[in-house]
Coordinates of C-alpha atoms in Angstrom, one line a residue:
E1 CA 13.7 -33.9 2.1
A2 CA 13.8 -31.9 -1.1
M3 CA 10.9 -29.6 -1.6
S4 CA 8.7 -30.0 -4.7
P5 CA 10.1 -27.7 -7.5
L6 CA 8.3 -24.2 -7.8
W7 CA 6.7 -23.4 -11.2
H8 CA 5.4 -20.2 -12.5
A9 CA 4.1 -18.7 -15.6
D10 CA 6.2 -16.6 -18.0
P11 CA 4.8 -14.0 -20.5
S12 CA 4.1 -16.9 -23.1
C13 CA 1.9 -18.6 -20.4
R14 CA 4.2 -21.6 -20.5
Y15 CA 5.5 -22.7 -17.1
R16 CA 9.3 -22.8 -16.3
P17 CA 11.0 -23.6 -12.8
W18 CA 11.6 -20.7 -10.6
R19 CA 15.2 -20.4 -9.5
M20 CA 16.4 -19.0 -6.2
P21 CA 18.3 -15.8 -7.0
T22 CA 22.0 -15.9 -6.1
P23 CA 22.8 -14.2 -3.0
S24 CA 24.5 -11.0 -3.3
R25 CA 28.0 -10.2 -1.8
R26 CA 26.6 -7.3 0.1
H27 CA 24.0 -9.1 2.3
P28 CA 24.4 -12.8 1.8
E29 CA 21.5 -14.7 3.2
P30 CA 22.1 -16.9 6.0
A31 CA 20.9 -20.6 6.1
P32 CA 17.9 -21.3 8.2
P33 CA 18.9 -22.7 11.6
L34 CA 17.7 -26.3 11.9
D35 CA 20.2 -28.1 13.9
L36 CA 19.9 -28.3 17.9
R37 CA 22.7 -26.1 18.6
Q38 CA 21.5 -23.3 16.3
R39 CA 17.8 -23.6 17.8
F40 CA 19.2 -23.1 21.3
A41 CA 21.4 -20.2 19.9
A42 CA 18.2 -18.6 18.6
L43 CA 17.2 -18.1 22.3
R44 CA 19.7 -15.4 22.6
N45 CA 17.1 -13.1 21.0
L46 CA 14.8 -13.3 24.0
P47 CA 16.8 -10.9 26.4
P48 CA 16.9 -8.2 23.7
F49 CA 13.3 -8.8 23.2
I50 CA 12.4 -8.6 26.9
A51 CA 14.7 -5.4 27.0
S52 CA 12.7 -3.9 24.3
I53 CA 9.4 -4.7 26.1
W54 CA 10.9 -3.0 29.2
Q55 CA 11.8 0.1 27.4
T56 CA 8.4 0.2 25.8
S57 CA 6.7 0.7 29.2
K58 CA 8.1 -0.4 32.6
T59 CA 4.7 0.4 34.4
L60 CA 2.7 -2.0 32.2
L61 CA 5.3 -4.6 32.3
L62 CA 5.5 -4.6 36.1
A63 CA 1.7 -4.4 36.5
T64 CA 1.2 -7.4 34.3
L65 CA 4.0 -9.3 36.3
G66 CA 2.4 -8.6 39.6
L67 CA -1.2 -9.5 38.3
R68 CA 0.2 -12.7 37.0
L69 CA 2.0 -13.6 40.1
V70 CA -1.1 -13.5 42.2
R71 CA -3.1 -15.3 39.5
A72 CA -0.6 -18.1 39.2
L73 CA -1.4 -19.2 43.0
L74 CA -5.2 -19.1 42.5
P75 CA -5.7 -22.4 40.8
V76 CA -3.9 -24.6 43.6
A77 CA -5.7 -22.5 46.3
T78 CA -9.2 -23.0 44.4
L79 CA -8.4 -26.9 44.1
Y80 CA -7.3 -27.0 47.9
V81 CA -10.6 -25.3 49.0
G82 CA -12.5 -27.7 46.8
K83 CA -10.8 -30.6 48.5
L84 CA -11.8 -29.1 51.8
I85 CA -15.5 -28.7 50.6
V86 CA -15.6 -32.5 49.6
D87 CA -14.1 -33.6 53.0
E88 CA -16.6 -31.4 54.9
V89 CA -19.4 -32.7 52.8
V90 CA -18.4 -36.2 53.5
R91 CA -18.0 -35.5 57.3
L92 CA -21.6 -33.8 57.4
A93 CA -23.0 -36.8 55.5
G94 CA -21.7 -39.3 58.1
L95 CA -23.6 -37.3 60.9
H96 CA -26.8 -39.0 59.9
L97 CA -28.9 -35.8 60.3
S98 CA -30.6 -36.3 57.0
D99 CA -34.0 -35.5 58.5
A100 CA -33.3 -32.2 60.0
S101 CA -34.2 -28.9 58.3
L102 CA -31.9 -26.5 56.8
S103 CA -32.7 -24.1 59.6
A104 CA -31.8 -26.7 62.2
W105 CA -28.4 -27.4 60.4
W106 CA -27.7 -23.7 60.2
H107 CA -28.5 -23.1 64.0
S108 CA -26.6 -26.1 65.0
G109 CA -23.4 -24.4 63.4
E110 CA -22.6 -27.4 61.6
L111 CA -23.0 -25.7 58.2
A112 CA -20.6 -22.6 59.1
L113 CA -17.4 -24.2 57.9
L114 CA -19.0 -25.5 54.6
A115 CA -20.5 -22.0 53.9
G116 CA -17.3 -20.3 54.5
L117 CA -15.4 -22.7 52.2
L118 CA -18.1 -22.3 49.5
A119 CA -17.9 -18.4 49.8
T120 CA -14.1 -18.7 49.7
E121 CA -14.1 -20.8 46.4
F122 CA -16.6 -18.3 44.9
A123 CA -14.5 -15.4 45.8
L124 CA -11.3 -17.1 44.2
A125 CA -13.4 -17.8 41.0
V126 CA -14.5 -14.1 40.8
A127 CA -11.0 -13.0 41.5
S128 CA -9.4 -15.3 38.8
D129 CA -11.9 -14.2 36.3
L130 CA -11.3 -10.4 37.0
L131 CA -7.5 -10.8 37.0
G132 CA -7.6 -12.6 33.7
R133 CA -9.5 -9.8 32.3
V134 CA -7.2 -7.3 33.5
V135 CA -4.1 -9.1 32.5
A136 CA -5.4 -9.4 29.0
L137 CA -6.1 -5.7 28.9
V138 CA -2.7 -4.9 30.1
D139 CA -1.0 -7.3 27.7
S140 CA -3.0 -6.0 24.7
L141 CA -2.0 -2.5 25.6
L142 CA 1.6 -3.5 26.1
S143 CA 1.7 -5.3 22.8
E144 CA 0.2 -2.5 20.8
L145 CA 2.8 -0.1 22.1
Y146 CA 5.6 -2.6 21.6
S147 CA 4.3 -3.1 17.9
N148 CA 4.2 0.7 17.4
R149 CA 7.6 1.4 19.0
T150 CA 9.2 -1.3 17.0
S151 CA 7.7 0.0 13.8
V152 CA 9.0 3.4 14.4
R153 CA 12.5 1.8 15.2
L154 CA 12.3 -0.3 11.9
M155 CA 11.7 2.9 10.0
E156 CA 14.4 4.8 11.7
H157 CA 16.9 2.1 10.9
A158 CA 15.8 1.8 7.5
A159 CA 16.4 5.5 7.0
E160 CA 20.0 5.0 8.2
L161 CA 20.8 2.4 5.7
D162 CA 22.5 3.1 2.4
L163 CA 20.8 3.3 -0.9
E164 CA 22.8 0.2 -2.1
D165 CA 21.1 -1.8 0.7
F166 CA 17.5 -1.2 -0.6
E167 CA 18.9 -2.2 -4.1
D168 CA 19.9 -5.6 -2.7
P169 CA 17.2 -8.5 -3.1
D170 CA 18.7 -10.3 0.0
L171 CA 18.2 -7.3 2.1
Q172 CA 14.7 -6.9 0.7
D173 CA 13.9 -10.4 1.9
R174 CA 15.2 -9.7 5.3
L175 CA 13.4 -6.4 5.5
D176 CA 10.2 -8.3 4.4
R177 CA 10.7 -10.8 7.2
A178 CA 11.5 -8.1 9.6
R179 CA 8.3 -6.1 8.8
R180 CA 6.1 -9.4 9.2
Q181 CA 7.8 -10.2 12.6
I182 CA 6.7 -6.9 14.1
A183 CA 3.1 -7.9 14.1
G184 CA 3.6 -11.6 14.2
R185 CA 5.7 -11.5 17.3
S186 CA 3.7 -9.1 19.5
P187 CA 1.9 -12.2 21.0
L188 CA 5.2 -13.5 22.1
L189 CA 5.1 -11.2 25.1
S190 CA 1.9 -12.8 26.3
Q191 CA 3.5 -16.1 25.6
L192 CA 6.7 -15.4 27.8
L193 CA 4.6 -13.9 30.5
G194 CA 2.1 -16.9 30.4
Q195 CA 5.1 -19.2 30.7
A196 CA 6.2 -17.6 33.8
Q197 CA 2.7 -17.6 35.1
S198 CA 2.4 -21.4 34.3
L199 CA 5.9 -22.1 36.1
L200 CA 4.6 -20.6 39.4
T201 CA 1.3 -22.5 39.2
I202 CA 3.2 -25.7 38.4
A203 CA 5.5 -25.1 41.3
S204 CA 2.6 -24.6 43.8
F205 CA 0.8 -27.9 42.3
A206 CA 4.0 -29.6 42.4
V207 CA 4.4 -28.9 46.1
G208 CA 1.0 -30.2 46.9
L209 CA 1.5 -33.5 44.8
M210 CA 4.8 -34.0 46.4
V211 CA 3.2 -34.2 49.8
Y212 CA 0.8 -37.0 48.7
A213 CA 2.7 -38.8 45.9
P214 CA 6.1 -37.7 44.5
W215 CA 6.1 -40.4 41.8
L216 CA 3.2 -38.6 40.0
I217 CA 5.6 -35.9 39.1
V218 CA 8.0 -38.4 37.4
L219 CA 5.3 -40.2 35.8
L220 CA 4.0 -37.0 34.2
L221 CA 7.3 -35.6 32.9
I222 CA 8.1 -39.0 31.2
A223 CA 4.8 -38.9 29.5
L224 CA 5.2 -35.3 28.2
V225 CA 8.8 -35.2 27.0
P226 CA 8.1 -37.0 23.6
A227 CA 5.5 -34.6 22.8
F228 CA 7.7 -31.5 23.7
V229 CA 10.5 -32.8 21.5
G230 CA 8.1 -33.3 18.4
E231 CA 6.6 -29.8 18.8
W232 CA 10.2 -28.2 19.0
H233 CA 11.1 -30.1 15.8
F234 CA 8.2 -29.2 13.8
N235 CA 8.4 -25.5 14.8
A236 CA 11.9 -25.4 13.6
Q237 CA 10.9 -27.1 10.3
S238 CA 8.0 -24.6 9.9
Y239 CA 10.4 -21.8 10.3
A240 CA 12.8 -23.2 7.7
V241 CA 10.0 -23.5 5.2
N242 CA 8.9 -19.8 5.8
F243 CA 12.7 -18.7 5.6
Q244 CA 13.4 -20.3 2.4
W245 CA 10.3 -19.2 0.7
T246 CA 10.4 -15.5 1.6
P247 CA 11.2 -14.5 -2.2
E248 CA 8.1 -16.2 -3.3
R249 CA 6.0 -14.7 -0.5
R250 CA 7.3 -11.4 -1.6
E251 CA 6.4 -12.2 -5.2
L252 CA 2.8 -13.1 -3.9
D253 CA 2.5 -9.6 -2.4
Y254 CA 3.7 -8.0 -5.6
L255 CA 1.2 -10.0 -7.5
R256 CA -1.7 -9.1 -5.2
M257 CA -0.6 -5.5 -5.6
L258 CA -0.6 -5.7 -9.4
G259 CA -3.9 -7.4 -9.4
A260 CA -5.7 -5.2 -7.2
G261 CA -4.0 -1.8 -7.4
A262 CA -5.8 1.1 -9.2
Q263 CA -2.6 2.4 -10.5
Y264 CA -2.1 -0.7 -12.6
T265 CA -5.6 -1.3 -13.9
K266 CA -5.6 0.6 -17.2
E267 CA -2.7 -1.3 -18.5
I268 CA -3.6 -4.8 -17.2
K269 CA -7.3 -4.3 -18.7
S270 CA -5.7 -3.0 -22.0
F271 CA -3.2 -6.0 -22.2
G272 CA -5.5 -8.5 -20.7
L273 CA -3.1 -9.5 -18.1
A274 CA -5.6 -10.4 -15.6
R275 CA -5.8 -14.1 -16.4
F276 CA -2.1 -14.3 -16.5
L277 CA -1.6 -12.6 -13.1
V278 CA -4.2 -14.8 -11.6
E279 CA -2.8 -17.9 -13.0
R280 CA 0.7 -17.0 -11.9
Y281 CA -0.5 -16.1 -8.4
R282 CA -2.5 -19.4 -8.1
T283 CA 0.6 -21.5 -9.2
L284 CA 2.9 -19.9 -6.9
A285 CA 0.5 -19.9 -3.9
W286 CA -0.1 -23.7 -4.5
S287 CA 3.6 -24.4 -4.4
I288 CA 3.9 -22.6 -1.1
Y289 CA 0.7 -24.5 0.3
R290 CA 2.1 -27.8 -0.7
A291 CA 5.3 -27.0 1.1
N292 CA 3.4 -25.8 4.2
R293 CA 1.0 -28.8 4.0
K294 CA 3.8 -31.4 4.0
I295 CA 5.0 -30.0 7.4
A296 CA 1.4 -29.6 8.6
L297 CA 0.6 -33.3 8.0
R298 CA 3.7 -34.5 9.5
R299 CA 3.2 -32.4 12.6
A300 CA -0.5 -33.5 13.0
G301 CA 0.4 -37.3 12.7
W302 CA 3.4 -37.3 15.0
G303 CA 1.8 -34.9 17.4
G304 CA -1.4 -36.9 17.7
L305 CA 0.8 -40.1 18.5
L306 CA 3.0 -38.4 21.0
T307 CA -0.1 -36.7 22.7
A308 CA -1.6 -40.1 23.0
L309 CA 1.4 -41.2 25.1
G310 CA 0.8 -38.3 27.5
T311 CA -2.9 -39.2 27.8
L312 CA -1.9 -42.8 28.6
G313 CA 0.4 -41.5 31.2
Y314 CA -2.2 -39.5 32.9
Y315 CA -4.9 -42.3 33.1
A316 CA -2.2 -44.7 34.5
A317 CA -1.6 -42.3 37.1
Y318 CA -5.3 -41.6 37.7
A319 CA -6.0 -45.4 38.1
L320 CA -3.3 -45.6 40.9
I321 CA -4.9 -42.8 42.7
A322 CA -8.2 -44.3 42.6
W323 CA -6.9 -47.7 43.7
R324 CA -5.1 -46.0 46.8
T325 CA -8.2 -44.1 47.7
V326 CA -10.1 -47.6 47.6
R327 CA -7.3 -48.9 50.0
G328 CA -7.9 -45.9 52.4
D329 CA -4.6 -44.3 51.7
F330 CA -6.4 -41.2 50.5
S331 CA -9.8 -39.5 51.4
I332 CA -12.4 -38.6 48.9
G333 CA -11.2 -35.0 49.1
D334 CA -7.7 -36.1 48.6
L335 CA -8.9 -38.1 45.5
T336 CA -10.6 -35.0 44.2
F337 CA -7.6 -32.7 45.0
L338 CA -5.0 -35.2 43.5
S339 CA -7.0 -36.2 40.3
A340 CA -7.8 -32.7 39.6
S341 CA -4.2 -31.2 40.4
F342 CA -2.8 -34.0 38.2
L343 CA -5.1 -33.1 35.4
R344 CA -4.3 -29.4 35.7
L345 CA -0.6 -30.1 36.2
R346 CA -0.7 -32.2 33.1
G347 CA -2.2 -29.5 31.0
L348 CA 0.1 -26.8 32.5
L349 CA 3.3 -29.0 31.8
E350 CA 2.0 -29.9 28.4
S351 CA 1.2 -26.2 27.7
L352 CA 4.7 -25.2 29.2
L353 CA 6.6 -27.5 27.1
S354 CA 4.7 -26.9 23.9
G355 CA 5.0 -23.2 24.9
F356 CA 8.7 -23.3 25.3
S357 CA 8.9 -25.2 22.0
D358 CA 6.8 -22.4 20.4
V359 CA 8.8 -19.6 22.2
A360 CA 12.1 -21.3 20.7
G361 CA 10.4 -21.3 17.3
Q362 CA 9.3 -17.6 18.0
A363 CA 13.0 -16.7 18.9
L364 CA 13.9 -18.1 15.4
Y365 CA 11.6 -15.6 13.8
L366 CA 12.9 -12.8 16.2
D367 CA 16.2 -13.5 14.6
D368 CA 14.8 -11.9 11.4
L369 CA 14.1 -8.8 13.1
F370 CA 17.2 -8.4 15.1
S371 CA 19.5 -9.5 12.3
F372 CA 18.1 -6.6 10.3
F373 CA 18.7 -4.2 13.2
R374 CA 22.3 -5.4 13.2
I375 CA 22.8 -4.4 9.6
R376 CA 25.0 -1.1 9.6
P377 CA 25.5 1.5 6.9
E378 CA 28.7 1.9 5.2
I379 CA 28.2 5.7 4.2
L380 CA 28.8 7.4 7.5
S381 CA 30.0 10.7 8.5
P382 CA 33.5 11.2 9.9
P383 CA 34.0 11.6 13.7
H384 CA 35.1 15.2 13.1
P385 CA 33.5 16.4 9.8
L386 CA 34.6 19.5 8.1
P387 CA 32.1 22.4 8.0
F388 CA 30.1 22.5 4.8
P389 CA 31.2 25.4 2.7
S390 CA 28.6 28.2 2.4
P391 CA 28.8 29.2 -0.2
I392 CA 30.5 26.6 -2.2
R393 CA 33.8 28.4 -3.7
E394 CA 35.5 25.9 -6.1
G395 CA 33.0 23.2 -6.8
F396 CA 33.3 19.5 -7.1
V397 CA 36.0 17.5 -8.9
F398 CA 35.7 13.8 -9.8
E399 CA 39.0 12.2 -9.8
N400 CA 39.3 8.9 -11.8
V401 CA 35.9 7.8 -10.0
G402 CA 34.9 4.1 -10.4
Y403 CA 31.8 2.5 -9.2
R404 CA 30.3 -0.9 -9.6
Y405 CA 26.8 -2.0 -8.4
P406 CA 26.9 -5.0 -5.8
G407 CA 27.0 -8.1 -7.6
A408 CA 27.4 -6.5 -11.1
Q409 CA 30.1 -7.6 -13.4
R410 CA 30.2 -4.3 -15.5
W411 CA 31.2 -1.1 -14.0
A412 CA 28.6 1.6 -14.0
V413 CA 31.2 4.3 -14.3
R414 CA 35.0 3.9 -14.2
G415 CA 37.9 6.4 -14.9
L416 CA 35.2 9.3 -14.6
S417 CA 37.1 12.6 -14.3
F418 CA 35.7 16.0 -14.7
T419 CA 35.2 19.4 -12.9
L420 CA 31.9 20.9 -11.9
K421 CA 32.5 24.6 -11.1
A422 CA 30.8 26.6 -8.5
G423 CA 27.8 28.4 -9.9
E424 CA 28.0 26.3 -13.2
V425 CA 24.9 24.8 -14.9
L426 CA 26.1 21.6 -16.3
A427 CA 24.2 19.3 -18.4
L428 CA 24.8 15.6 -18.8
V429 CA 24.0 13.7 -22.1
G430 CA 24.4 10.2 -23.0
E431 CA 22.6 7.1 -24.0
N432 CA 20.8 5.0 -21.5
G433 CA 23.3 3.2 -19.2
A434 CA 26.0 5.7 -19.8
G435 CA 26.3 6.3 -16.1
K436 CA 24.3 9.7 -15.6
T437 CA 22.2 8.9 -12.8
T438 CA 25.1 7.0 -11.2
L439 CA 27.2 10.2 -11.4
V440 CA 24.3 12.1 -9.6
K441 CA 24.0 9.7 -6.9
L442 CA 28.0 9.7 -6.2
L443 CA 27.7 13.6 -6.0
A444 CA 24.9 13.4 -3.4
R445 CA 26.8 10.6 -1.8
L446 CA 24.1 8.1 -2.1
Y447 CA 27.0 5.9 -3.1
D448 CA 30.6 6.0 -2.4
P449 CA 33.0 5.4 -5.2
D450 CA 34.8 2.0 -5.3
E451 CA 37.6 3.7 -7.0
G452 CA 38.9 7.3 -7.0
R453 CA 37.4 10.2 -5.0
V454 CA 34.8 13.1 -5.3
L455 CA 36.1 16.4 -4.0
L456 CA 34.2 19.4 -2.9
D457 CA 36.2 22.5 -2.3
G458 CA 39.4 20.5 -2.4
H459 CA 38.2 17.9 0.2
D460 CA 36.8 14.5 -0.2
L461 CA 33.1 14.4 0.2
R462 CA 33.7 11.7 2.9
D463 CA 35.3 14.4 5.1
Y464 CA 31.8 16.1 5.3
D465 CA 28.8 15.2 7.5
V466 CA 26.4 13.1 5.4
D467 CA 23.3 14.9 6.5
E468 CA 24.6 18.3 6.1
L469 CA 25.8 17.4 2.6
R470 CA 22.5 16.1 1.5
S471 CA 20.9 19.1 3.0
H472 CA 22.7 21.4 0.5
V473 CA 21.7 19.1 -2.5
G474 CA 18.4 19.2 -4.0
V475 CA 17.7 16.1 -6.4
I476 CA 14.7 15.3 -8.3
F477 CA 14.9 12.0 -10.0
Q478 CA 12.9 10.6 -12.9
D479 CA 11.3 8.1 -10.6
F480 CA 10.3 10.5 -8.1
V481 CA 7.8 9.6 -5.3
R482 CA 4.1 10.6 -5.7
Y483 CA 3.2 11.2 -2.0
Y484 CA -0.5 10.6 -1.2
F485 CA -0.3 13.7 0.9
S486 CA -1.8 17.1 0.5
A487 CA -0.5 19.2 -2.4
A488 CA 1.3 21.5 0.2
D489 CA 2.9 18.6 1.9
N490 CA 3.9 17.1 -1.5
I491 CA 6.1 20.2 -1.9
A492 CA 7.1 20.5 1.7
V493 CA 8.9 17.3 1.6
G494 CA 11.7 19.1 -0.1
R495 CA 12.3 20.8 3.3
I496 CA 10.0 19.1 5.7
E497 CA 11.1 21.3 8.6
Q498 CA 9.5 24.3 6.9
R499 CA 6.3 22.5 6.3
D500 CA 4.4 25.2 8.2
D501 CA 5.8 28.0 5.9
A502 CA 3.0 28.7 3.5
G503 CA 4.9 31.3 1.7
R504 CA 7.8 29.3 1.0
I505 CA 5.7 26.5 -0.2
A506 CA 3.8 28.9 -2.5
A507 CA 7.2 30.4 -3.9
A508 CA 8.6 26.8 -4.5
A509 CA 5.3 25.9 -6.5
H510 CA 5.6 29.1 -8.5
A511 CA 9.2 28.4 -9.4
G512 CA 8.3 24.8 -10.4
L513 CA 5.3 25.9 -12.4
A514 CA 3.1 23.7 -10.2
D515 CA 1.1 26.9 -8.8
E516 CA -1.1 26.7 -12.1
V517 CA -1.8 23.0 -11.3
I518 CA -2.6 23.6 -7.7
E519 CA -5.0 26.6 -8.3
Q520 CA -7.2 24.0 -10.3
L521 CA -7.6 21.7 -7.3
P522 CA -10.9 21.9 -5.4
A523 CA -9.1 22.5 -2.0
G524 CA -6.1 24.1 -3.4
Y525 CA -2.9 23.4 -1.3
D526 CA -4.9 21.5 1.2
Q527 CA -6.1 19.0 -1.5
R528 CA -4.9 15.4 -1.1
L529 CA -3.3 14.0 -4.2
G530 CA -3.7 10.6 -5.5
K531 CA -6.7 8.2 -5.5
L532 CA -5.6 6.0 -2.5
F533 CA -7.6 7.8 0.1
K534 CA -11.0 9.0 0.2
D535 CA -11.4 12.7 -1.4
G536 CA -8.1 12.3 -3.2
V537 CA -7.6 13.8 -6.6
D538 CA -5.2 12.3 -9.1
L539 CA -3.0 14.2 -11.3
S540 CA -1.6 13.6 -15.0
G541 CA 2.0 12.6 -15.1
G542 CA 3.1 16.0 -16.2
Q543 CA 1.2 17.6 -13.3
W544 CA 3.0 15.2 -10.8
Q545 CA 6.3 16.1 -12.4
K546 CA 5.6 19.9 -11.9
V547 CA 4.8 19.2 -8.2
A548 CA 8.0 17.2 -7.8
I549 CA 10.2 19.8 -9.5
A550 CA 8.8 22.2 -6.9
R551 CA 10.4 20.2 -4.1
A552 CA 13.7 21.0 -5.5
Y553 CA 13.0 24.7 -5.2
M554 CA 11.4 24.2 -1.7
R555 CA 14.9 22.8 -0.7
D556 CA 16.8 26.0 -1.6
A557 CA 19.9 24.1 -1.7
Q558 CA 23.3 25.3 -3.1
V559 CA 23.3 22.4 -5.5
L560 CA 20.3 21.7 -7.7
I561 CA 19.9 18.4 -9.7
L562 CA 17.1 17.6 -12.2
D563 CA 17.6 14.0 -13.4
E564 CA 15.2 13.7 -16.2
P565 CA 12.1 14.7 -14.1
T566 CA 10.3 16.0 -17.2
A567 CA 9.9 13.0 -19.3
A568 CA 6.1 13.4 -19.2
L569 CA 6.2 17.1 -20.2
D570 CA 5.7 18.1 -23.6
A571 CA 8.6 19.9 -25.4
R572 CA 7.3 23.3 -24.7
A573 CA 6.7 22.6 -21.1
E574 CA 9.9 21.0 -20.6
Y575 CA 11.7 23.9 -22.3
E576 CA 9.9 26.4 -20.0
V577 CA 10.8 24.2 -16.9
F578 CA 14.5 24.2 -17.9
R579 CA 14.5 28.0 -18.8
R580 CA 13.2 28.7 -15.4
F581 CA 15.6 26.3 -13.8
K582 CA 18.4 28.2 -15.5
D583 CA 17.1 31.5 -14.4
L584 CA 16.5 30.5 -10.8
S585 CA 20.0 28.6 -10.5
D586 CA 21.8 31.8 -10.8
G587 CA 24.6 31.6 -8.2
R588 CA 23.9 28.0 -7.6
T589 CA 25.8 24.9 -8.8
A590 CA 23.4 22.9 -11.0
I591 CA 23.0 19.6 -13.0
L592 CA 20.4 19.0 -15.3
I593 CA 19.8 15.6 -17.4
S594 CA 17.6 15.4 -20.3
H595 CA 17.3 13.6 -23.7
R596 CA 16.0 16.6 -25.3
F597 CA 18.8 18.5 -26.8
S598 CA 16.8 21.8 -27.1
S599 CA 16.8 22.0 -23.4
V600 CA 20.3 20.9 -22.5
R601 CA 21.8 23.4 -24.8
M602 CA 21.2 26.2 -22.5
A603 CA 23.6 24.9 -19.9
D604 CA 26.9 26.6 -19.5
R605 CA 28.6 23.4 -20.4
I606 CA 27.5 19.9 -21.6
L607 CA 29.4 16.6 -20.6
V608 CA 28.7 13.7 -23.1
L609 CA 28.9 10.3 -21.2
A610 CA 29.6 7.0 -22.8
G611 CA 30.4 3.8 -21.2
G612 CA 30.8 5.4 -17.7
K613 CA 33.4 7.9 -18.9
V614 CA 33.4 11.5 -20.1
E615 CA 33.5 11.2 -23.8
A616 CA 33.3 15.0 -24.7
S617 CA 32.9 18.3 -23.0
G618 CA 31.9 21.8 -24.2
T619 CA 29.0 24.1 -25.1
H620 CA 26.4 23.0 -27.7
E621 CA 28.2 24.9 -30.5
E622 CA 31.7 23.3 -29.6
L623 CA 30.3 19.8 -29.3
M624 CA 28.5 20.2 -32.8
A625 CA 31.6 21.5 -34.3
Q626 CA 33.5 18.2 -33.2
H627 CA 31.0 16.1 -35.2
G628 CA 31.1 13.4 -32.5
R629 CA 28.5 11.4 -30.6
Y630 CA 26.7 14.5 -29.5
A631 CA 26.4 15.9 -32.9
E632 CA 25.1 12.5 -34.1
L633 CA 22.4 12.2 -31.4
F634 CA 21.5 15.8 -32.0
E635 CA 21.0 15.4 -35.6
L636 CA 19.0 12.1 -35.2
Q637 CA 16.6 13.9 -32.6
A638 CA 16.4 16.9 -34.9
A639 CA 15.3 14.7 -37.9
G640 CA 12.4 13.6 -35.9
Y641 CA 11.0 17.1 -36.1
R642 CA 11.6 17.8 -39.8

């Protein structure tokens, strides 16, 4: 059935239909598995899941398996002891010694067997309770360890993927589902182990029933199969709904963050956006709710009907057992054992079948996690990389480089050719969308060219080890990250392995003009920045930028790149930053990007980019003499200061 259309508000507070984004060519979204073959195929995720549990803690897994093995045999043992108790009570009642005192009964020895049976049943009950608590404890510890280990694995794998991957909305959907599955699938361990325990208990009950009445097993299975099929079907339907609505759920998370995030409060209040965000959230949440409600209602209706069939089968069997007891085929103890065993077996089989259906459904969700782990990066180091030149002797050469973002029609850069000499300070100038940031990402090998190549000292960048290359490049982007760590750690992320080197951190702070900011903080370098955590101190935009720039100096790389990181600084502060950048980049290869021409003019050479190509190159004086785009932009900016 087609879902109801999803509606949400646009900025004019009118409502328009939300449309599913077109899948990208890089990570096309698979269709949710709904047919029977695909549902069975999803069970392939269980072996790697069990293997990951085994790798998490062999000791805890073996412990819970052993405890469950013992616990699985206790129910049938308890019921059988109960049968013996009933038969013994009936036997004692037939002795017609009702007038005798308890002391007389005891001394006669007639109560010895009954007392022993009662003590045995008590011991079994205590053992079952204690084992249940220990199993729950071990399972909880194992689940938490698994969740922690998988979270680490997710972070490590995400770190291996390409920047392009994280700019792909389809992969963002997969990553969102994978993150949700880490916590959501931890109970699957207990379910699987519980299924194994139930199988053992069922086998023990089945042996007992087979001795008395084999036909009970057949009747029970016939009664339970419809409920199992129904649960399996609706588990798959629920997964399909969750799969298809992943983008909307991500938007809900985003709206919650906007509506309750401290960093957005000023603008939301200033523009009066609260009502708009609430209404947008309410509309989107209601649409998701309707889709889930539709499945839930159908599941409840059909589930109730199919469960009633199982109940009918149970009472039909119960009536037959009672009739055969009246005929003398079974003793009262047998009646108690059979009726209780049948009831427990029915519950166990029902739980097992629905549990299997649920496990199959969980396996569908596991596919979200494991499919994310199957994604492989495209930017890799060669098997035998060249040693990175130290120092760089010739520099970088872009040879007819072209790059187009996945799914985009327009090339970000194409036919891009220029040379960045070793030790040269190069400034990039151009209007928005000219390709400046793309060029920087290609140089740092965050992207690989679709056309042409980038050379370093005469060799393709792809001939060098990726991690070693990036360790020699220090880049600070305009959209730098504000880490809610201490001031020292905010700088140390530039070379995190030197986090304990206080002298290096202080020197980097001084080079980036961040030391004057940190000196004003209550706890200095130990002060936590940002308002996310208690005792944090927030900084102004310009102060944050100085801390971020200090990271580039902390890296102490051969290549330094500042990609418009000073937008929040005033003209004087930016000039001082770039003047120091020029002084401290002596002997290093450097690139700076800025819209302020007073800053870029201090570079050794300026590249003017337009349409993803180099339109002009030269010093400030040479470019002004050409009366081209650079001179035009310079005059437009200078006119604003007159």
